[in-house]
mmCIF file of C-alpha atoms and ligand atoms in Angstrom:
data_model
loop_
_atom_site.group_PDB
_atom_site.id
_atom_site.type_symbol
_atom_site.label_atom_id
_atom_site.label_comp_id
_atom_site.label_asym_id
_atom_site.label_seq_id
_atom_site.Cartn_x
_atom_site.Cartn_y
_atom_site.Cartn_z
ATOM 1 C CA MET S 1 22.779 -77.143 2.270
ATOM 2 C CA PRO S 2 26.396 -77.539 3.526
ATOM 3 C CA ALA S 3 28.241 -74.168 2.655
ATOM 4 C CA ALA S 4 31.500 -72.698 3.843
ATOM 5 C CA ALA S 5 33.396 -69.776 2.411
ATOM 6 C CA VAL S 6 37.285 -68.979 2.260
ATOM 7 C CA GLY S 7 38.835 -65.567 1.510
ATOM 8 C CA LEU S 8 42.423 -65.487 0.554
ATOM 9 C CA SER S 9 44.265 -62.632 -1.004
ATOM 10 C CA HIS S 10 46.643 -63.004 -3.594
ATOM 11 C CA SER S 11 49.765 -61.123 -4.808
ATOM 12 C CA PRO S 12 51.752 -62.073 -7.751
ATOM 13 C CA LEU S 13 54.628 -61.151 -5.668
ATOM 14 C CA ILE S 14 54.419 -64.076 -3.664
ATOM 15 C CA GLY S 15 57.709 -65.938 -3.869
ATOM 16 C CA LYS S 16 59.391 -62.878 -6.010
ATOM 17 C CA ASN S 17 59.434 -60.331 -3.432
ATOM 18 C CA ASP S 18 58.893 -61.969 0.209
ATOM 19 C CA PRO S 19 58.635 -60.318 3.471
ATOM 20 C CA ALA S 20 60.808 -61.405 6.335
ATOM 21 C CA PRO S 21 60.537 -65.145 7.417
ATOM 22 C CA GLU S 22 58.348 -64.514 10.656
ATOM 23 C CA VAL S 23 55.752 -62.750 8.478
ATOM 24 C CA LEU S 24 55.822 -65.709 5.716
ATOM 25 C CA ALA S 25 55.597 -68.215 8.832
ATOM 26 C CA ARG S 26 52.571 -66.482 10.138
ATOM 27 C CA VAL S 27 50.873 -66.300 6.569
ATOM 28 C CA ASP S 28 51.901 -70.334 6.108
ATOM 29 C CA GLU S 29 50.474 -71.069 9.212
ATOM 30 C CA ALA S 30 47.040 -69.272 8.208
ATOM 31 C CA VAL S 31 47.030 -70.737 4.879
ATOM 32 C CA ASP S 32 47.433 -74.070 6.526
ATOM 33 C CA THR S 33 44.372 -73.409 8.706
ATOM 34 C CA ALA S 34 42.455 -72.757 5.519
ATOM 35 C CA ARG S 35 43.518 -75.994 4.117
ATOM 36 C CA THR S 36 42.800 -77.749 6.985
ATOM 37 C CA PHE S 37 39.531 -76.345 7.140
ATOM 38 C CA ILE S 38 38.796 -77.346 3.311
ATOM 39 C CA ARG S 39 39.700 -80.711 3.890
ATOM 40 C CA ALA S 40 37.500 -81.095 6.830
ATOM 41 C CA PHE S 41 34.445 -79.647 4.802
ATOM 42 C CA GLU S 42 35.163 -81.884 1.896
ATOM 43 C CA PRO S 43 33.525 -79.519 -0.907
ATOM 44 C CA ASP S 44 32.507 -81.297 -4.019
ATOM 45 C CA LEU S 45 32.075 -77.842 -5.718
ATOM 46 C CA VAL S 46 33.945 -74.584 -5.614
ATOM 47 C CA VAL S 47 32.629 -71.251 -6.688
ATOM 48 C CA LEU S 48 35.811 -68.835 -7.164
ATOM 49 C CA TYR S 49 35.421 -65.516 -7.281
ATOM 50 C CA ALA S 50 38.320 -63.245 -8.361
ATOM 51 C CA PRO S 51 39.374 -60.260 -10.722
ATOM 52 C CA ASP S 52 41.423 -60.098 -13.569
ATOM 53 C CA HIS S 53 44.443 -57.779 -14.263
ATOM 54 C CA TYR S 54 43.970 -57.160 -18.031
ATOM 55 C CA ASN S 55 44.572 -60.539 -19.050
ATOM 56 C CA GLY S 56 41.557 -61.898 -19.889
ATOM 57 C CA PHE S 57 39.237 -58.848 -19.868
ATOM 58 C CA PHE S 58 39.517 -55.614 -21.643
ATOM 59 C CA TYR S 59 37.744 -52.534 -22.313
ATOM 60 C CA LYS S 60 36.400 -53.908 -25.672
ATOM 61 C CA GLU S 61 33.657 -55.406 -23.473
ATOM 62 C CA MET S 62 34.223 -55.161 -19.910
ATOM 63 C CA PRO S 63 31.021 -56.650 -17.803
ATOM 64 C CA PRO S 64 31.155 -55.894 -14.277
ATOM 65 C CA PHE S 65 31.019 -59.751 -13.367
ATOM 66 C CA CYS S 66 30.873 -62.854 -15.707
ATOM 67 C CA LEU S 67 30.668 -66.743 -14.986
ATOM 68 C CA ALA S 68 32.592 -69.159 -16.786
ATOM 69 C CA THR S 69 31.280 -72.426 -18.129
ATOM 70 C CA GLU S 70 34.653 -72.977 -19.492
ATOM 71 C CA ALA S 71 38.064 -71.350 -18.400
ATOM 72 C CA HIS S 72 41.790 -71.102 -19.517
ATOM 73 C CA ALA S 73 44.632 -69.554 -17.255
ATOM 74 C CA VAL S 74 47.269 -67.654 -19.033
ATOM 75 C CA GLY S 75 50.234 -68.423 -16.674
ATOM 76 C CA ASP S 76 51.381 -64.888 -15.456
ATOM 77 C CA PHE S 77 53.612 -64.436 -12.754
ATOM 78 C CA GLY S 78 54.795 -68.096 -12.748
ATOM 79 C CA THR S 79 51.221 -69.573 -12.375
ATOM 80 C CA THR S 80 50.332 -72.349 -14.193
ATOM 81 C CA ALA S 81 48.984 -72.110 -17.826
ATOM 82 C CA GLY S 82 46.013 -74.317 -18.908
ATOM 83 C CA PRO S 83 42.537 -75.317 -18.720
ATOM 84 C CA LEU S 84 40.741 -75.033 -15.186
ATOM 85 C CA SER S 85 38.507 -78.270 -13.875
ATOM 86 C CA VAL S 86 35.587 -76.156 -14.448
ATOM 87 C CA ASP S 87 32.058 -77.717 -13.584
ATOM 88 C CA THR S 88 30.483 -76.937 -16.777
ATOM 89 C CA ALA S 89 27.158 -78.481 -15.837
ATOM 90 C CA ALA S 90 26.910 -76.719 -12.362
ATOM 91 C CA ALA S 91 28.256 -73.557 -14.068
ATOM 92 C CA LYS S 92 25.108 -73.416 -16.275
ATOM 93 C CA ALA S 93 22.928 -74.240 -13.781
ATOM 94 C CA LEU S 94 24.180 -71.324 -11.525
ATOM 95 C CA ALA S 95 23.988 -69.215 -14.470
ATOM 96 C CA GLN S 96 20.656 -70.111 -15.159
ATOM 97 C CA GLY S 97 19.673 -69.495 -11.452
ATOM 98 C CA VAL S 98 21.200 -66.292 -11.497
ATOM 99 C CA LEU S 99 19.423 -65.059 -14.552
ATOM 100 C CA ASP S 100 16.067 -66.221 -13.194
ATOM 101 C CA ARG S 101 16.797 -64.215 -9.940
ATOM 102 C CA GLY S 102 16.886 -60.994 -12.205
ATOM 103 C CA VAL S 103 20.767 -60.657 -12.047
ATOM 104 C CA ASP S 104 22.161 -59.595 -15.506
ATOM 105 C CA LEU S 105 24.929 -62.030 -15.559
ATOM 106 C CA THR S 106 27.408 -62.419 -18.375
ATOM 107 C CA VAL S 107 28.385 -65.873 -19.289
ATOM 108 C CA SER S 108 31.829 -66.965 -20.983
ATOM 109 C CA ALA S 109 31.958 -70.133 -22.543
ATOM 110 C CA ARG S 110 35.809 -69.541 -22.824
ATOM 111 C CA MET S 111 37.037 -67.431 -20.200
ATOM 112 C CA THR S 112 40.634 -66.397 -19.869
ATOM 113 C CA VAL S 113 41.872 -65.918 -16.448
ATOM 114 C CA ASP S 114 45.151 -65.037 -14.710
ATOM 115 C CA HIS S 115 46.899 -65.186 -11.488
ATOM 116 C CA GLY S 116 44.041 -63.936 -9.435
ATOM 117 C CA PHE S 117 42.290 -67.174 -10.209
ATOM 118 C CA ALA S 118 45.179 -69.822 -10.518
ATOM 119 C CA GLN S 119 47.156 -68.389 -7.372
ATOM 120 C CA PRO S 120 44.172 -69.923 -4.725
ATOM 121 C CA LEU S 121 43.451 -72.851 -6.708
ATOM 122 C CA GLU S 122 47.316 -73.649 -6.720
ATOM 123 C CA VAL S 123 47.970 -72.465 -3.029
ATOM 124 C CA LEU S 124 44.734 -74.393 -1.453
ATOM 125 C CA PHE S 125 44.312 -77.283 -3.735
ATOM 126 C CA GLY S 126 47.931 -77.780 -5.373
ATOM 127 C CA GLY S 127 46.823 -76.894 -8.804
ATOM 128 C CA ILE S 128 44.296 -75.413 -11.261
ATOM 129 C CA ASP S 129 42.579 -78.709 -12.151
ATOM 130 C CA GLN S 130 42.185 -80.406 -8.620
ATOM 131 C CA VAL S 131 38.815 -79.364 -7.894
ATOM 132 C CA PRO S 132 35.602 -79.066 -9.673
ATOM 133 C CA VAL S 133 35.158 -75.221 -10.084
ATOM 134 C CA VAL S 134 33.028 -72.512 -11.160
ATOM 135 C CA PRO S 135 34.840 -69.302 -11.988
ATOM 136 C CA VAL S 136 33.203 -65.918 -11.472
ATOM 137 C CA PHE S 137 35.326 -62.995 -12.723
ATOM 138 C CA VAL S 138 34.299 -59.823 -10.568
ATOM 139 C CA ASN S 139 35.526 -56.500 -12.038
ATOM 140 C CA GLY S 140 37.751 -54.892 -9.228
ATOM 141 C CA VAL S 141 40.214 -52.799 -11.122
ATOM 142 C CA ALA S 142 38.644 -51.425 -14.442
ATOM 143 C CA THR S 143 36.587 -48.321 -13.627
ATOM 144 C CA PRO S 144 33.864 -47.497 -13.921
ATOM 145 C CA LEU S 145 32.354 -49.865 -11.592
ATOM 146 C CA GLY S 146 29.080 -50.084 -10.077
ATOM 147 C CA PRO S 147 27.581 -50.040 -6.593
ATOM 148 C CA VAL S 148 28.655 -52.675 -4.362
ATOM 149 C CA SER S 149 24.837 -53.511 -3.767
ATOM 150 C CA ARG S 150 25.137 -55.324 -7.275
ATOM 151 C CA ILE S 151 28.071 -57.344 -6.165
ATOM 152 C CA ARG S 152 26.179 -58.319 -3.131
ATOM 153 C CA ALA S 153 22.996 -59.055 -4.989
ATOM 154 C CA LEU S 154 25.323 -61.357 -7.709
ATOM 155 C CA GLY S 155 26.757 -63.083 -4.539
ATOM 156 C CA THR S 156 23.281 -63.433 -2.724
ATOM 157 C CA ALA S 157 21.808 -65.010 -6.456
ATOM 158 C CA ILE S 158 24.749 -67.286 -6.971
ATOM 159 C CA GLY S 159 24.431 -68.577 -3.155
ATOM 160 C CA GLU S 160 20.285 -69.281 -3.608
ATOM 161 C CA ALA S 161 21.035 -70.482 -7.065
ATOM 162 C CA ALA S 162 23.897 -73.139 -5.296
ATOM 163 C CA ALA S 163 21.489 -74.436 -2.896
ATOM 164 C CA ASP S 164 19.332 -75.772 -5.298
ATOM 165 C CA LEU S 165 22.359 -78.119 -6.595
ATOM 166 C CA ASP S 166 22.317 -80.401 -3.398
ATOM 167 C CA ARG S 167 26.272 -80.257 -3.248
ATOM 168 C CA ARG S 168 28.756 -79.198 -0.805
ATOM 169 C CA VAL S 169 29.866 -75.613 -2.159
ATOM 170 C CA LEU S 170 32.937 -73.886 -0.989
ATOM 171 C CA PHE S 171 32.834 -69.995 -1.804
ATOM 172 C CA LEU S 172 36.130 -69.006 -2.538
ATOM 173 C CA ALA S 173 37.137 -65.323 -2.777
ATOM 174 C CA SER S 174 40.529 -64.159 -4.094
ATOM 175 C CA GLY S 175 41.377 -60.519 -3.586
ATOM 176 C CA GLY S 176 43.995 -58.344 -1.795
ATOM 177 C CA LEU S 177 42.008 -56.035 0.809
ATOM 178 C CA SER S 178 43.527 -52.207 0.511
ATOM 179 C CA HIS S 179 46.509 -52.156 -1.951
ATOM 180 C CA ASP S 180 47.546 -49.860 -4.829
ATOM 181 C CA PRO S 181 49.467 -51.630 -7.318
ATOM 182 C CA PRO S 182 50.804 -50.185 -10.512
ATOM 183 C CA VAL S 183 47.863 -51.501 -12.474
ATOM 184 C CA PRO S 184 47.519 -49.602 -15.489
ATOM 185 C CA VAL S 185 44.441 -47.077 -15.713
ATOM 186 C CA LEU S 186 42.625 -46.086 -19.029
ATOM 187 C CA ASP S 187 41.657 -42.469 -18.366
ATOM 188 C CA GLY S 188 44.652 -40.484 -19.486
ATOM 189 C CA ALA S 189 46.782 -43.622 -20.622
ATOM 190 C CA PRO S 190 48.972 -42.708 -23.659
ATOM 191 C CA PRO S 191 47.585 -44.304 -27.002
ATOM 192 C CA ARG S 192 49.588 -47.477 -27.072
ATOM 193 C CA VAL S 193 48.716 -48.469 -23.446
ATOM 194 C CA ALA S 194 44.771 -47.403 -24.107
ATOM 195 C CA ASP S 195 44.882 -49.432 -27.140
ATOM 196 C CA ALA S 196 46.297 -52.528 -25.253
ATOM 197 C CA LEU S 197 43.559 -52.019 -22.422
ATOM 198 C CA ILE S 198 41.083 -51.715 -25.097
ATOM 199 C CA GLU S 199 41.802 -54.373 -27.275
ATOM 200 C CA GLY S 200 44.055 -56.704 -25.073
ATOM 201 C CA HIS S 201 46.660 -57.755 -27.388
ATOM 202 C CA PRO S 202 48.465 -60.882 -25.916
ATOM 203 C CA PRO S 203 51.901 -59.640 -24.719
ATOM 204 C CA THR S 204 54.989 -61.315 -26.163
ATOM 205 C CA PRO S 205 56.903 -63.223 -23.508
ATOM 206 C CA GLU S 206 59.250 -60.207 -23.435
ATOM 207 C CA GLN S 207 56.437 -57.870 -22.938
ATOM 208 C CA ARG S 208 55.184 -59.963 -20.153
ATOM 209 C CA ALA S 209 58.524 -60.383 -18.478
ATOM 210 C CA LYS S 210 58.798 -56.514 -18.447
ATOM 211 C CA GLY S 211 55.513 -55.893 -17.073
ATOM 212 C CA GLU S 212 55.904 -58.313 -14.240
ATOM 213 C CA GLN S 213 59.180 -56.879 -13.474
ATOM 214 C CA ARG S 214 57.836 -53.375 -12.948
ATOM 215 C CA VAL S 215 55.401 -54.780 -10.552
ATOM 216 C CA VAL S 216 58.096 -56.643 -8.532
ATOM 217 C CA GLN S 217 60.206 -53.363 -8.476
ATOM 218 C CA ALA S 218 56.890 -51.383 -7.394
ATOM 219 C CA GLY S 219 56.927 -53.714 -4.354
ATOM 220 C CA ARG S 220 60.568 -53.073 -3.836
ATOM 221 C CA ASP S 221 59.990 -49.571 -3.825
ATOM 222 C CA TYR S 222 56.904 -49.725 -1.643
ATOM 223 C CA VAL S 223 59.355 -51.518 1.269
ATOM 224 C CA ALA S 224 61.771 -48.963 0.304
ATOM 225 C CA GLY S 225 59.411 -46.166 1.310
ATOM 226 C CA SER S 226 59.690 -44.438 -2.241
ATOM 227 C CA THR S 227 56.165 -44.774 -3.869
ATOM 228 C CA ALA S 228 53.364 -42.779 -4.891
ATOM 229 C CA MET S 229 50.933 -45.620 -3.969
ATOM 230 C CA ILE S 230 48.039 -45.290 -1.577
ATOM 231 C CA PRO S 231 49.425 -46.871 1.513
ATOM 232 C CA ILE S 232 47.808 -50.356 2.929
ATOM 233 C CA ASN S 233 45.078 -49.339 5.319
ATOM 234 C CA PRO S 234 44.859 -51.872 8.290
ATOM 235 C CA ALA S 235 42.015 -49.935 9.700
ATOM 236 C CA TRP S 236 39.762 -49.984 6.672
ATOM 237 C CA ASP S 237 41.184 -53.784 6.200
ATOM 238 C CA ASN S 238 39.770 -54.795 9.694
ATOM 239 C CA ARG S 239 36.487 -52.779 9.019
ATOM 240 C CA LEU S 240 35.975 -54.750 6.309
ATOM 241 C CA LEU S 241 36.644 -58.127 8.048
ATOM 242 C CA ASP S 242 34.788 -57.002 11.199
ATOM 243 C CA ARG S 243 31.545 -56.628 8.957
ATOM 244 C CA LEU S 244 31.989 -60.032 7.128
ATOM 245 C CA GLU S 245 32.747 -61.629 10.490
ATOM 246 C CA ARG S 246 29.413 -59.992 12.188
ATOM 247 C CA GLY S 247 27.581 -61.003 8.752
ATOM 248 C CA GLU S 248 26.608 -57.207 8.302
ATOM 249 C CA LEU S 249 26.760 -57.310 4.572
ATOM 250 C CA ALA S 250 23.939 -54.916 3.793
ATOM 251 C CA GLU S 251 26.447 -52.353 5.379
ATOM 252 C CA PHE S 252 28.831 -52.472 2.254
ATOM 253 C CA ASP S 253 25.949 -51.178 0.209
ATOM 254 C CA SER S 254 26.832 -47.870 1.361
ATOM 255 C CA TRP S 255 30.621 -47.868 0.412
ATOM 256 C CA THR S 256 31.263 -45.840 -2.658
ATOM 257 C CA VAL S 257 33.749 -46.578 -5.299
ATOM 258 C CA ASP S 258 35.808 -42.897 -4.938
ATOM 259 C CA GLY S 259 35.782 -43.425 -1.089
ATOM 260 C CA MET S 260 37.122 -46.942 -1.403
ATOM 261 C CA ALA S 261 39.582 -46.113 -3.866
ATOM 262 C CA LYS S 262 40.956 -42.972 -1.875
ATOM 263 C CA GLU S 263 40.828 -44.723 1.531
ATOM 264 C CA ALA S 264 42.206 -48.233 0.454
ATOM 265 C CA GLY S 265 43.838 -47.817 -3.092
ATOM 266 C CA GLY S 266 42.638 -48.417 -6.620
ATOM 267 C CA SER S 267 42.903 -52.109 -6.315
ATOM 268 C CA ALA S 268 40.732 -52.166 -3.095
ATOM 269 C CA HIS S 269 37.832 -52.760 -5.363
ATOM 270 C CA GLU S 270 39.099 -56.536 -5.276
ATOM 271 C CA VAL S 271 37.191 -56.885 -1.861
ATOM 272 C CA ARG S 272 34.051 -57.173 -4.276
ATOM 273 C CA THR S 273 35.353 -61.074 -4.450
ATOM 274 C CA TRP S 274 35.046 -61.313 -0.629
ATOM 275 C CA ILE S 275 31.435 -59.492 -0.565
ATOM 276 C CA ALA S 276 30.204 -61.669 -3.162
ATOM 277 C CA ALA S 277 31.458 -64.916 -1.609
ATOM 278 C CA PHE S 278 30.151 -64.105 1.901
ATOM 279 C CA ALA S 279 26.935 -62.943 0.404
ATOM 280 C CA SER S 280 26.557 -66.302 -1.146
ATOM 281 C CA LEU S 281 27.381 -68.003 2.041
ATOM 282 C CA ALA S 282 24.690 -65.950 3.811
ATOM 283 C CA ALA S 283 22.162 -66.879 0.779
ATOM 284 C CA ALA S 284 23.062 -70.570 0.810
ATOM 285 C CA SER S 285 23.237 -71.298 4.492
ATOM 286 C CA GLY S 286 21.102 -68.600 6.295
ATOM 287 C CA ALA S 287 23.728 -67.428 8.720
ATOM 288 C CA TYR S 288 27.484 -68.440 9.105
ATOM 289 C CA ASP S 289 30.372 -68.481 11.712
ATOM 290 C CA MET S 290 33.694 -67.153 10.882
ATOM 291 C CA VAL S 291 36.162 -69.832 12.203
ATOM 292 C CA SER S 292 39.354 -68.321 11.612
ATOM 293 C CA ARG S 293 40.806 -64.864 10.619
ATOM 294 C CA PHE S 294 44.334 -63.741 9.751
ATOM 295 C CA TYR S 295 45.194 -60.438 8.564
ATOM 296 C CA GLU S 296 48.537 -58.675 8.143
ATOM 297 C CA ALA S 297 49.661 -55.635 6.084
ATOM 298 C CA ILE S 298 52.467 -57.160 3.736
ATOM 299 C CA PRO S 299 54.149 -54.072 1.577
ATOM 300 C CA ALA S 300 56.569 -56.459 -0.188
ATOM 301 C CA TRP S 301 53.658 -58.124 -1.493
ATOM 302 C CA ILE S 302 51.714 -54.711 -1.990
ATOM 303 C CA ALA S 303 48.630 -56.086 -0.235
ATOM 304 C CA GLY S 304 46.596 -55.877 2.744
ATOM 305 C CA PHE S 305 46.702 -59.678 3.110
ATOM 306 C CA ALA S 306 44.022 -61.838 4.904
ATOM 307 C CA VAL S 307 42.866 -65.435 5.225
ATOM 308 C CA VAL S 308 39.694 -65.828 6.532
ATOM 309 C CA THR S 309 37.251 -69.194 6.826
ATOM 310 C CA ALA S 310 33.623 -69.373 7.467
ATOM 311 C CA GLN S 311 31.170 -72.066 7.827
ATOM 312 C CA GLY S 312 27.589 -71.966 7.354
ATOM 313 C CA ARG S 313 25.245 -73.009 9.896
HETATM 314 O O1 LIG M 401 49.919 -56.023 -12.156
HETATM 315 C C1 LIG M 401 49.139 -57.067 -11.917
HETATM 316 O O2 LIG M 401 48.927 -57.966 -12.685
HETATM 317 C C2 LIG M 401 48.800 -57.277 -10.372
HETATM 318 C C3 LIG M 401 49.313 -56.693 -9.441
HETATM 319 C C4 LIG M 401 48.803 -56.827 -8.029
HETATM 320 C C5 LIG M 401 50.126 -56.610 -6.990
HETATM 321 C C6 LIG M 401 49.669 -56.859 -5.753
HETATM 322 C C7 LIG M 401 48.565 -57.642 -5.079
HETATM 323 C C8 LIG M 401 47.588 -57.846 -6.398
HETATM 324 O O3 LIG M 401 46.293 -58.111 -5.984
HETATM 325 C C9 LIG M 401 47.640 -57.459 -7.622
HETATM 326 O O4 LIG M 401 46.856 -57.657 -8.259
HETATM 327 FE FE1 FE2 M 402 45.019 -58.617 -7.610
#
C-alpha cells in the first residue's frame, strides 16, 4: 500500500515569539520540503497523531489514546476554530481494525482538539478542513502514562488496518521533541487548577488570553536564560531521530516515562505521536526510507523542533 509519514513539531509560540530570521528561514525551508514531499505523494487520507493540552481531554476521563470519527478545533493560540474534515467512514474502519487487533482503542464521535491538531493541518495543507483526516489523540502531557510499547502497538495496529483501506495514506505526527513548557500538572495543583484539569471548564476569552500570554512569557524567559524549565536536549532529540531513521522502533520500548521526563522535559512525551506514526508507516509498508530530516533547538518556541519526511518502500 502506498504510505508515507511526516513528523512536524508544533509550537503555539510560532508567530508570537519567533527566533532570529535565519532560524525562521531554515524552518521555512524544511517545511517547504515537507509540503513538496506531500504534494508529490498525493495522499488521499491523512492519519494525524497529535496530543492535547487540556483543551479536549481532561482527568475526568483521560484515555492514553483516542481516535475521532468527528472533531472540532477550539481555536487556541490563533489557530482556526471549527470542524476538521474528518473522513468518518475511514475513521470507523480504522477503529474497528485496531480493536480487531486487540488494542483497546477509545473512540470519540465528537473530539475537541487544539493547536496540536490544527497547526500541522494549517501549516502543511492550508487549513483544518482541506484534506480527509483521521485524528488520533495520543496523550503526551497528562501523567500517569503507560509504556511506550503500547503506543508502538497502537501505531502498528493502525498501520495494518490502514493497509486494508486501499488508500494513499500519510501518517502525520505533531509534537515537539524535548521540551518542558509550563503545561499545568495535576499532582500538587491548587484546588481551582485541579478542578479545571479534571472537569475541563471552557475558559472565558479573557482566561484563555491570560493562559496563552503566560506561555509566550515562558518562551521569552527561556530565551533570556531565566527559567526553571528542563532545557531542550538536542542529543536526546537526535537519538530519537536516529532511531526513527534506522527503523529501530522496538528500541523505544525500553524508554521509560520517568527517564524521558528527566532527560527531555515534561512534554517530551509528545514524541509518542512520532513513534506511533512511524510504527504505522512500518506496518503499512514493511520498510521505509527517511527522505528529509531537519532539527533545530528553538528556545523561543520552547521546542526541540524537527521536520521529517519518510516514504514507504
Ligand atoms: O500551553 C500549551 O497549551 C502548550 C504549550 C507548548 C509550548 C511549546 C511547545 C509545545 O508543544 C506546547 O504544547
Ligand atoms: Fe505541545
